[in-house]
Coordinates of C-alpha atoms and ligand atoms in Angstrom, one line a residue:
M81 CA -92.3 165.0 27.1
C82 CA -88.9 166.4 26.2
K83 CA -88.1 170.0 26.6
L84 CA -85.6 170.1 23.8
C85 CA -88.0 168.4 21.4
D86 CA -90.7 170.9 22.4
E87 CA -88.2 173.7 21.6
G88 CA -87.8 172.3 18.1
K89 CA -84.5 170.5 18.7
P90 CA -85.4 166.8 18.2
Q91 CA -83.6 164.4 20.4
N92 CA -82.9 160.7 20.0
H93 CA -84.9 158.9 22.7
D94 CA -84.1 155.4 21.6
Y95 CA -82.5 154.6 25.0
D96 CA -85.1 156.1 27.3
D97 CA -86.8 152.9 28.4
K98 CA -83.7 150.7 28.4
P99 CA -82.5 148.9 31.5
E100 CA -79.2 150.3 32.6
D101 CA -77.8 147.1 33.7
H102 CA -78.2 144.1 31.3
S103 CA -77.9 141.6 34.1
G104 CA -80.2 143.6 36.4
S105 CA -83.8 143.5 37.6
R106 CA -85.4 143.5 34.2
R107 CA -83.9 140.1 33.4
D108 CA -85.0 138.8 36.7
F109 CA -88.5 139.9 35.9
L110 CA -88.4 138.1 32.6
K111 CA -87.1 134.9 34.3
T112 CA -90.0 135.1 36.7
T113 CA -92.6 135.5 34.0
A114 CA -91.1 132.7 31.9
A115 CA -91.0 130.4 34.9
G116 CA -94.5 131.4 35.8
A117 CA -95.8 130.6 32.3
A118 CA -94.0 127.3 32.3
A119 CA -95.5 126.4 35.6
A120 CA -98.9 127.2 34.3
G121 CA -98.3 124.8 31.4
A122 CA -98.3 127.5 28.8
G123 CA -95.5 129.0 26.9
L124 CA -94.6 131.2 23.9
F125 CA -94.8 128.1 21.7
G126 CA -98.4 127.5 22.7
A127 CA -100.1 130.8 23.2
R128 CA -99.0 133.3 25.8
P129 CA -98.4 137.1 25.9
A130 CA -94.8 138.0 25.5
A131 CA -92.7 140.5 27.3
A132 CA -91.2 142.5 24.4
H133 CA -88.1 144.7 24.6
D134 CA -86.6 147.3 22.5
D135 CA -83.0 146.7 21.7
D136 CA -79.8 148.6 22.1
D137 CA -79.3 149.4 18.5
R138 CA -76.0 151.2 19.0
R139 CA -74.0 148.3 20.3
G140 CA -71.6 146.8 17.8
P141 CA -71.3 143.0 17.4
P142 CA -69.0 141.1 19.9
E143 CA -65.4 141.6 19.1
D144 CA -63.6 138.9 17.0
H145 CA -66.8 137.0 16.5
G146 CA -66.3 133.7 14.7
K147 CA -62.5 133.7 15.5
H148 CA -60.9 130.6 17.1
R149 CA -61.9 130.0 20.7
R150 CA -63.6 133.4 20.9
R151 CA -66.9 133.1 22.9
Y152 CA -70.1 135.1 22.9
V153 CA -73.5 134.3 24.2
I154 CA -76.9 135.2 22.7
R155 CA -78.9 136.0 25.8
G156 CA -82.6 135.6 26.6
G157 CA -84.3 135.0 23.3
S158 CA -87.2 132.7 22.5
V159 CA -85.2 129.8 21.1
M160 CA -86.3 127.1 18.6
T161 CA -83.4 124.7 18.1
M162 CA -85.1 122.6 15.4
D163 CA -82.9 119.7 16.6
P164 CA -84.8 116.5 15.8
N165 CA -82.9 114.5 18.4
A166 CA -82.9 116.8 21.4
K167 CA -85.3 116.2 24.3
E168 CA -86.1 119.9 24.6
T169 CA -86.2 122.0 21.5
E170 CA -88.2 125.1 22.3
F171 CA -87.5 127.6 25.1
P172 CA -89.6 130.7 25.9
Q173 CA -86.3 132.2 27.1
A174 CA -82.8 130.7 26.7
D175 CA -79.2 131.4 25.7
V176 CA -77.0 130.1 23.0
L177 CA -73.3 130.0 23.8
I178 CA -70.9 130.1 20.8
E179 CA -67.2 129.5 20.7
G180 CA -65.3 130.1 17.5
K181 CA -67.5 128.9 14.8
K182 CA -69.4 126.3 16.8
I183 CA -72.4 126.1 19.2
L184 CA -71.2 125.1 22.6
H185 CA -74.4 125.1 24.6
V186 CA -78.1 125.9 24.3
G187 CA -80.3 126.4 27.4
P188 CA -81.7 128.7 30.0
N189 CA -79.3 130.8 32.2
I190 CA -76.0 129.6 30.7
H191 CA -73.0 130.6 32.8
A192 CA -70.7 132.1 30.2
G193 CA -68.0 133.7 32.2
D194 CA -66.7 136.9 30.6
A195 CA -68.1 136.0 27.2
A196 CA -69.5 139.0 25.3
E197 CA -73.3 139.2 25.1
I198 CA -75.8 139.7 22.4
D199 CA -79.1 140.8 24.0
A200 CA -81.8 138.8 22.4
R201 CA -84.6 139.4 24.9
G202 CA -87.9 139.8 23.2
K203 CA -86.4 138.3 20.0
I204 CA -86.6 134.9 18.4
V205 CA -83.4 132.8 17.9
M206 CA -83.3 129.9 15.5
P207 CA -81.1 128.2 12.8
G208 CA -80.7 130.0 9.5
F209 CA -82.9 128.9 6.6
I210 CA -81.6 126.4 4.0
D211 CA -82.4 126.8 0.3
T212 CA -81.8 123.5 -1.6
H213 CA -82.2 124.8 -5.1
H214 CA -81.6 128.4 -6.3
H215 CA -80.3 129.7 -9.7
Q216 CA -78.3 132.6 -8.4
F217 CA -76.8 133.4 -11.8
E218 CA -80.2 134.9 -12.8
T219 CA -80.1 137.7 -10.3
A220 CA -79.7 140.4 -13.0
L221 CA -82.9 139.0 -14.6
R222 CA -85.1 139.6 -11.5
S223 CA -88.8 140.2 -12.3
F224 CA -88.2 140.0 -16.0
L225 CA -90.4 136.9 -16.2
A226 CA -93.0 137.7 -13.5
N227 CA -95.8 136.3 -15.7
G228 CA -94.0 133.5 -17.6
V229 CA -94.4 129.8 -17.7
L230 CA -91.7 127.2 -18.5
I231 CA -92.2 126.7 -22.2
D232 CA -94.1 128.5 -25.0
D233 CA -97.5 126.7 -25.0
K234 CA -98.5 128.4 -28.3
S235 CA -101.4 130.1 -26.7
G236 CA -100.1 133.6 -27.5
S237 CA -100.8 134.6 -23.9
K238 CA -98.6 136.9 -21.8
S239 CA -97.5 133.8 -19.8
A240 CA -96.4 131.9 -22.9
M241 CA -94.3 134.7 -24.3
P242 CA -91.8 135.5 -23.0
N243 CA -91.2 132.1 -21.3
Y244 CA -88.5 130.5 -19.3
F245 CA -87.0 128.1 -21.8
G246 CA -87.0 130.5 -24.7
F247 CA -85.8 133.6 -22.9
I248 CA -83.9 132.8 -19.7
L249 CA -82.1 129.7 -21.0
L250 CA -81.9 130.2 -24.8
T251 CA -81.6 134.0 -25.0
F252 CA -80.0 135.4 -21.8
A253 CA -77.9 132.6 -20.4
P254 CA -75.7 132.0 -23.4
V255 CA -74.3 135.6 -23.4
Y256 CA -73.1 135.6 -19.8
R257 CA -69.4 136.3 -19.3
P258 CA -67.5 135.1 -16.2
Q259 CA -67.7 138.5 -14.6
D260 CA -71.5 138.4 -15.0
V261 CA -71.6 135.1 -13.3
Y262 CA -69.6 136.5 -10.4
I263 CA -71.6 139.6 -9.7
N264 CA -75.0 137.8 -10.2
E265 CA -74.0 135.0 -7.8
L266 CA -72.5 137.4 -5.2
F267 CA -75.5 139.8 -5.2
G268 CA -78.1 137.0 -5.1
G269 CA -76.2 135.3 -2.2
L270 CA -75.9 138.5 -0.2
S271 CA -79.5 139.2 -0.7
Q272 CA -80.5 135.8 0.7
L273 CA -78.0 136.3 3.6
D274 CA -79.9 139.5 4.4
D275 CA -83.1 137.4 4.4
G276 CA -81.7 134.9 7.0
V277 CA -80.9 132.1 4.4
T278 CA -77.5 130.9 5.7
T279 CA -77.1 128.0 3.3
V280 CA -77.9 127.5 -0.4
H281 CA -77.5 124.9 -3.0
D282 CA -76.6 127.1 -6.0
V283 CA -77.8 125.3 -9.2
S284 CA -75.4 127.2 -11.5
Q285 CA -76.2 126.1 -15.0
I286 CA -73.9 128.7 -16.5
H287 CA -70.7 126.7 -17.2
H288 CA -69.8 127.8 -20.7
S289 CA -66.1 127.5 -19.8
P290 CA -63.9 126.7 -16.8
Q291 CA -63.6 130.4 -16.2
H292 CA -67.4 130.6 -15.7
S293 CA -67.2 127.8 -13.2
D294 CA -64.4 129.4 -11.3
A295 CA -66.3 132.7 -11.2
A296 CA -69.4 131.1 -9.7
I297 CA -67.4 129.2 -7.1
Q298 CA -65.3 132.3 -6.2
A299 CA -68.6 134.2 -5.7
L300 CA -70.0 131.5 -3.4
F301 CA -66.8 131.7 -1.2
D302 CA -66.8 135.5 -1.3
T303 CA -70.4 135.7 -0.1
G304 CA -69.3 134.1 3.1
R305 CA -72.3 131.9 3.6
R306 CA -72.6 128.1 3.6
A307 CA -73.2 126.8 0.1
A308 CA -73.3 123.7 -2.1
F309 CA -71.8 124.6 -5.5
G310 CA -74.0 122.7 -8.0
F311 CA -71.9 122.0 -11.1
F312 CA -74.6 121.8 -13.8
E313 CA -74.6 122.2 -17.6
S314 CA -73.9 125.2 -19.9
A315 CA -77.6 126.0 -20.1
G316 CA -79.0 127.3 -23.3
A317 CA -75.6 127.6 -24.9
A318 CA -75.4 123.8 -25.1
V319 CA -78.6 123.7 -27.1
I320 CA -77.7 126.5 -29.6
G321 CA -74.0 125.5 -29.8
T322 CA -72.4 128.7 -28.7
N323 CA -70.1 127.3 -26.1
P324 CA -66.9 125.9 -27.6
D325 CA -65.2 126.0 -24.2
N326 CA -67.8 124.0 -22.4
K327 CA -66.2 121.5 -20.1
Y328 CA -69.3 120.1 -18.4
P329 CA -69.2 117.4 -17.0
Q330 CA -65.6 116.4 -17.5
D331 CA -64.3 119.4 -15.6
A332 CA -65.7 118.1 -12.4
P333 CA -62.5 116.3 -11.1
R334 CA -60.5 119.5 -11.7
I335 CA -63.0 121.6 -9.9
K336 CA -63.3 119.3 -7.0
K337 CA -59.5 119.0 -6.6
Q338 CA -58.9 122.8 -7.0
W339 CA -61.7 124.1 -4.8
F340 CA -63.1 121.4 -2.6
S341 CA -60.2 119.3 -1.3
S342 CA -61.0 120.4 2.3
S343 CA -64.3 119.5 4.0
D344 CA -63.6 122.2 6.6
Q345 CA -64.9 125.1 4.6
L346 CA -68.2 126.8 4.0
V347 CA -68.6 125.7 0.3
H348 CA -68.8 122.1 -0.9
M349 CA -69.7 120.5 -4.3
I350 CA -72.7 118.8 -5.8
M351 CA -72.7 117.2 -9.2
G352 CA -75.5 118.3 -11.6
G353 CA -76.9 115.3 -13.4
E354 CA -79.7 116.6 -15.6
V355 CA -81.5 113.7 -17.3
Y356 CA -83.3 115.7 -20.0
L357 CA -79.9 116.4 -21.7
G358 CA -80.0 112.8 -23.1
D359 CA -78.8 109.4 -22.0
P360 CA -75.1 109.9 -22.9
S361 CA -75.0 113.0 -20.7
T362 CA -76.8 111.2 -17.8
Q363 CA -74.3 108.3 -18.2
Q364 CA -71.3 110.6 -18.0
S365 CA -72.4 113.0 -15.3
W366 CA -73.8 110.4 -12.9
T367 CA -70.8 108.2 -13.3
I368 CA -68.3 111.1 -12.7
G369 CA -70.3 112.3 -9.8
R370 CA -70.4 108.9 -8.2
E371 CA -66.6 108.4 -8.8
L372 CA -66.0 111.7 -7.0
D373 CA -68.4 110.7 -4.1
L374 CA -70.6 113.7 -4.8
Q375 CA -74.3 114.0 -4.4
I376 CA -76.1 114.0 -7.8
A377 CA -78.9 116.6 -8.3
A378 CA -81.3 116.9 -11.1
H379 CA -84.5 118.7 -12.1
I380 CA -87.3 116.1 -12.4
L381 CA -90.5 117.4 -13.9
S382 CA -92.9 116.1 -16.5
P383 CA -93.0 119.3 -18.7
F384 CA -89.5 118.5 -19.9
G385 CA -90.5 114.9 -20.8
I386 CA -88.8 113.3 -17.8
R387 CA -91.4 110.9 -16.6
P388 CA -90.3 107.9 -18.8
I389 CA -86.7 108.7 -18.2
M390 CA -87.3 108.7 -14.4
D391 CA -89.0 105.4 -14.7
R392 CA -86.0 103.9 -16.4
L393 CA -83.7 105.3 -13.7
A394 CA -86.0 103.8 -11.1
N395 CA -85.4 100.4 -12.8
N396 CA -81.6 100.9 -12.9
D397 CA -82.0 101.1 -16.6
G398 CA -80.9 104.7 -17.1
G399 CA -78.1 106.2 -19.3
D400 CA -77.0 105.0 -22.6
K401 CA -75.4 101.8 -21.1
H402 CA -78.7 101.1 -19.3
N403 CA -77.0 100.7 -15.9
I404 CA -77.7 104.0 -14.1
G405 CA -80.2 103.9 -11.2
I406 CA -81.4 106.2 -8.5
G407 CA -79.9 106.0 -5.1
R408 CA -79.5 107.6 -1.7
D409 CA -77.0 110.1 -3.2
N410 CA -79.7 111.8 -5.4
L411 CA -81.3 115.1 -4.8
F412 CA -84.4 115.4 -7.0
I413 CA -85.8 118.9 -7.6
H414 CA -89.6 119.4 -8.1
M415 CA -90.6 115.7 -8.7
T416 CA -93.8 116.9 -10.3
G417 CA -95.7 114.6 -12.6
M418 CA -93.7 111.4 -11.8
S419 CA -95.1 107.8 -11.7
D420 CA -96.1 105.9 -8.6
M421 CA -93.3 103.4 -9.3
A422 CA -90.6 106.1 -9.5
W423 CA -91.9 107.6 -6.3
D424 CA -91.8 104.3 -4.5
K425 CA -88.2 103.9 -5.5
V426 CA -87.2 107.4 -4.4
L427 CA -88.7 106.6 -0.9
A428 CA -87.1 103.1 -0.8
V429 CA -83.6 104.3 -1.6
G430 CA -83.8 107.4 0.6
A431 CA -83.2 110.0 -2.1
Q432 CA -83.9 113.6 -1.3
V433 CA -86.7 115.8 -2.7
S434 CA -86.6 119.6 -3.0
I435 CA -90.0 121.3 -3.6
A436 CA -90.1 124.9 -5.0
F437 CA -93.7 125.5 -4.0
P438 CA -94.3 129.1 -5.3
I439 CA -92.5 128.5 -8.6
E440 CA -94.1 125.1 -9.3
M441 CA -97.6 126.7 -8.7
N442 CA -96.7 129.7 -10.8
M443 CA -94.8 128.3 -13.8
R444 CA -96.8 125.1 -14.5
H445 CA -94.4 122.5 -13.3
G446 CA -97.5 120.7 -11.9
M447 CA -98.9 120.2 -8.4
P448 CA -96.2 120.4 -5.7
P449 CA -96.2 116.8 -4.5
I450 CA -96.5 117.4 -0.8
I451 CA -99.8 115.5 -0.3
R452 CA -98.3 112.5 -2.1
M453 CA -95.2 112.5 0.2
Q454 CA -97.4 112.8 3.3
M455 CA -99.6 109.9 2.2
M456 CA -96.5 107.7 1.3
S457 CA -94.9 108.6 4.6
E458 CA -98.1 107.6 6.5
A459 CA -98.5 104.3 4.6
A460 CA -94.9 103.3 5.0
K461 CA -94.6 104.6 8.6
V462 CA -91.3 106.3 7.8
P463 CA -90.5 110.0 7.6
F464 CA -90.7 111.3 4.0
E465 CA -90.5 115.1 3.8
P466 CA -89.2 117.7 1.4
S467 CA -86.8 120.6 1.8
L468 CA -87.7 123.9 0.3
S469 CA -86.2 125.7 -2.7
T470 CA -86.6 129.1 -4.2
D471 CA -85.5 128.3 -7.8
V472 CA -85.6 131.5 -10.0
E473 CA -85.9 135.2 -9.1
C474 CA -86.8 136.1 -12.6
T475 CA -90.3 135.0 -11.6
M476 CA -90.5 134.9 -7.8
T477 CA -88.7 136.2 -4.7
A478 CA -86.1 134.0 -3.1
D479 CA -87.4 135.1 0.3
F480 CA -87.8 132.2 2.6
F481 CA -90.9 133.5 4.5
T482 CA -92.7 133.3 1.2
Q483 CA -91.4 129.8 0.8
M484 CA -92.8 128.6 4.1
R485 CA -96.1 130.4 3.7
S486 CA -96.6 129.0 0.2
A487 CA -95.8 125.5 1.3
M488 CA -98.3 125.7 4.1
N489 CA -101.0 127.4 2.2
L490 CA -100.9 125.1 -0.9
Q491 CA -101.0 122.0 1.2
R492 CA -103.8 123.3 3.4
L493 CA -105.8 124.4 0.4
V494 CA -105.8 120.9 -1.0
V495 CA -106.4 119.2 2.4
N496 CA -109.1 121.6 3.4
Q497 CA -110.9 121.0 0.2
M498 CA -110.6 117.3 0.5
I499 CA -112.2 117.5 3.9
L500 CA -115.0 119.7 2.8
N501 CA -115.7 117.2 0.0
S502 CA -115.7 114.2 2.3
P503 CA -118.6 114.1 4.7
N504 CA -119.7 110.9 6.4
G505 CA -116.7 108.9 5.2
N506 CA -115.6 109.9 1.7
Q507 CA -118.8 109.9 -0.3
N508 CA -117.8 113.0 -2.1
L509 CA -114.1 112.3 -2.2
P510 CA -113.1 114.1 -5.4
D511 CA -111.2 113.3 -8.4
P512 CA -108.1 115.4 -7.8
R513 CA -109.1 117.4 -10.9
N514 CA -112.2 118.5 -9.2
W515 CA -111.5 119.8 -5.8
E516 CA -114.5 122.1 -5.7
L517 CA -117.6 121.1 -3.8
P518 CA -119.5 118.7 -6.1
Q519 CA -123.0 119.6 -7.3
S520 CA -124.5 116.6 -5.5
A521 CA -122.8 117.4 -2.2
V522 CA -123.6 115.2 0.8
T523 CA -123.7 117.0 4.1
V524 CA -123.3 116.1 7.7
P525 CA -125.9 116.5 10.5
G526 CA -125.6 119.4 13.0
D527 CA -125.2 123.1 12.9
F528 CA -122.4 123.1 10.3
P529 CA -123.6 120.8 7.5
Y530 CA -120.7 121.7 5.2
W531 CA -118.0 121.3 7.9
P532 CA -117.3 117.5 8.2
T533 CA -114.9 115.9 10.7
P534 CA -111.9 114.8 8.7
P535 CA -112.3 111.2 7.5
A536 CA -109.5 108.7 7.7
G537 CA -106.7 108.8 5.1
I538 CA -106.5 112.6 4.7
P539 CA -103.2 114.0 6.0
A540 CA -103.2 116.5 8.8
P541 CA -102.9 120.1 7.6
L542 CA -99.3 121.3 7.6
T543 CA -98.4 123.4 10.6
T544 CA -95.9 126.2 11.1
R545 CA -93.5 123.8 12.8
D546 CA -93.7 121.4 9.8
V547 CA -92.6 124.1 7.3
L548 CA -90.0 125.4 9.7
R549 CA -88.6 121.9 9.8
Y550 CA -88.6 121.8 6.0
A551 CA -86.9 125.2 5.9
T552 CA -84.0 124.2 8.3
I553 CA -83.0 120.7 9.3
N554 CA -84.5 119.0 6.3
G555 CA -82.4 121.3 4.0
A556 CA -79.3 120.3 5.9
K557 CA -80.1 116.6 5.4
A558 CA -80.8 117.2 1.8
L559 CA -77.4 118.7 1.3
R560 CA -75.6 116.1 3.5
L561 CA -74.9 118.9 6.0
E562 CA -76.9 117.7 9.0
K563 CA -73.7 117.2 11.0
K564 CA -72.7 120.8 10.5
T565 CA -75.9 122.8 10.4
G566 CA -79.7 122.9 10.3
S567 CA -80.3 123.1 14.0
L568 CA -79.0 124.8 17.1
T569 CA -77.2 121.8 18.5
P570 CA -74.0 121.8 20.6
G571 CA -71.1 120.7 18.3
K572 CA -72.7 122.0 15.1
E573 CA -71.5 125.2 13.5
A574 CA -73.3 128.4 14.6
D575 CA -75.6 129.3 11.6
I576 CA -78.1 131.4 13.6
I577 CA -80.7 134.1 12.9
I578 CA -82.2 136.5 15.4
L579 CA -85.6 137.6 14.3
D580 CA -87.3 140.7 15.7
P581 CA -91.0 140.3 16.5
T582 CA -91.2 143.7 18.1
R583 CA -91.6 145.4 14.8
I584 CA -94.8 146.9 13.5
N585 CA -95.7 143.9 11.2
V586 CA -95.5 141.3 14.0
A587 CA -96.0 142.7 17.5
P588 CA -97.3 141.6 19.9
L589 CA -95.6 138.2 20.0
N590 CA -98.1 135.5 21.0
N591 CA -96.7 132.4 19.3
V592 CA -93.1 131.9 18.1
P593 CA -93.4 129.5 15.2
G594 CA -96.6 131.3 14.1
A595 CA -95.0 134.7 14.1
V596 CA -92.0 133.5 12.1
V597 CA -94.0 131.6 9.4
S598 CA -97.2 133.7 9.2
L599 CA -96.1 137.3 9.7
M600 CA -92.5 137.9 9.2
D601 CA -90.5 139.1 6.2
R602 CA -86.9 140.2 5.8
T603 CA -87.4 143.4 7.8
N604 CA -87.6 141.1 10.8
V605 CA -84.3 139.5 10.2
E606 CA -82.2 141.5 12.6
T607 CA -79.0 139.4 12.9
V608 CA -77.5 136.7 10.8
I609 CA -74.6 134.5 11.9
V610 CA -72.7 132.0 9.7
A611 CA -70.2 129.6 11.4
G612 CA -70.0 132.0 14.3
K613 CA -69.3 135.0 12.2
I614 CA -71.9 137.8 12.3
R615 CA -72.8 138.8 8.8
K616 CA -75.9 140.9 9.5
W617 CA -76.1 143.1 12.6
K618 CA -79.2 145.1 13.7
G619 CA -80.7 145.0 10.3
Q620 CA -77.5 145.8 8.3
L621 CA -75.3 143.5 6.3
L622 CA -71.7 143.8 7.5
D623 CA -68.6 144.2 5.4
V624 CA -70.3 144.8 2.1
D625 CA -70.8 148.0 0.0
I626 CA -74.2 147.2 -1.4
R627 CA -74.5 150.4 -3.4
Q628 CA -71.3 149.6 -5.3
L629 CA -72.3 146.0 -5.8
R630 CA -75.7 147.1 -7.1
R631 CA -74.0 149.3 -9.7
K632 CA -71.9 146.4 -10.9
L633 CA -75.0 144.2 -11.1
E634 CA -76.9 146.9 -13.1
A635 CA -73.9 147.2 -15.4
S636 CA -74.0 143.4 -15.9
R637 CA -77.8 143.6 -16.5
D638 CA -77.2 146.2 -19.1
Y639 CA -74.6 144.1 -20.9
I640 CA -76.7 140.9 -20.7
F641 CA -79.9 142.5 -22.1
S642 CA -78.1 144.4 -24.8
K643 CA -76.0 141.4 -25.9
A644 CA -79.2 139.2 -25.9
G645 CA -81.0 141.9 -28.0
I646 CA -83.8 142.3 -25.4
P647 CA -84.7 145.9 -24.5
V648 CA -85.1 146.8 -20.8
D649 CA -88.8 147.6 -20.7
L650 CA -90.0 148.5 -17.2
F651 CA -93.7 148.0 -18.1
A652 CA -93.5 145.1 -20.6
Ligands
LIG764 ZN1 -84.4 125.0 -11.1

């Protein structure tokens, strides 16, 4: 007890149980316990009690972090490197040494000379998350469409009206000014940085003029995180004809030259090649993109009538000259409702697939195609996995813990039901439209007649490590960034998050991948590092005045709603 507290003068006791010397006996104790656990064949990545530590919240970040040749070491965290090529990728306790913007070394007890230290004991250290499809320009519209589906289905339901196509694209998007684009992009980007998402593919379909494009790109640079600028169409405005200054797609060479002539910067460019805009647009955008050696990304989903278009592209019969085909340079978003033939081609050419699990489930894109990808991978004996994407915050959070949990739960829902429906070798294997237990259910002998052993041909349930892989290294591959980011690998740039499992929603730590995927949210994202530079420290974003930016975003929201003729109705 504290005398001063008792006398009614509350004291800050944050430090009371801290070790005085960071290199002292407490660390030795931890080393001993970690070594002991390893010797017993168990570790934090299996199941083992953790030694948790409070942290020294008053220390500032290491000086000159991210600057050329400047070194610091992240000490003593539980490290997941996510490096698919490394022999050892998970350490109950290890260090990460950073020099300038790059990772120099990962491993236990690194000798780091006089490098500054970040104490990560009791914390989790892993690569930042990578979002391969996010419409950041819609940040001012957050929660507006929390019930909406893609297109008015004429049902008169609250999901049909308002809907995404009619309101977000045709009503709100056309009124955006360049300054709206800037603050929406910046705020949405900082918000995800706060959540540990260190890389984004921003699908900015808001290019009503070159000024709009430049505002979007400037915001991506100003956010200070890794980003792919996706140069897409002038959404909505192109349909209703209110964009006389529209320069999509022919402005792409100018944009690439002006903004992306260096590969040694945080932001690079992807060409948007939407195929529902019509064959002439596909011809033009894909041709320009390929001439510029850019990846070509497109939303691929049956609700917009894309299935037959995708079939033609799979046959190298796309565009109005019938010579556009899909290739390794494609990044396909959603891939819901496509034909077996198109899928075979996507796998064969090595194109990338981005799945937006929560949004696809919520907004009627169709079943997220994870089971299909697993079955194709198994049959072809080659890896075939998605990356994850948040899509639109008008309907769903861009939080990545939600992404990973949704991916895992959706897949497990389907697989678990397939198993329950398949006793004694598939007798009850359902029509995918009927995943409930059939009326004439066959059972298995024993104490648990409704709990069959999984028959052959049903994929393994996704695990926490699977979705962590989707959320990190797969995203880097999907954006052609795997040489730069996506794992904690010496030589790659230091895009690192430190997660705090000592908080009330996670402690005690018993399993590292499990804690991250199953329990955490953004309150556990303690520190965020992009290319060696610390952007969030001890729970606070650095170098940003969020209150001021929020006011600007609210002013933008007021303008957009008013110009679009939609009242702000907090209980609509
Ligand atoms: Zn999208």
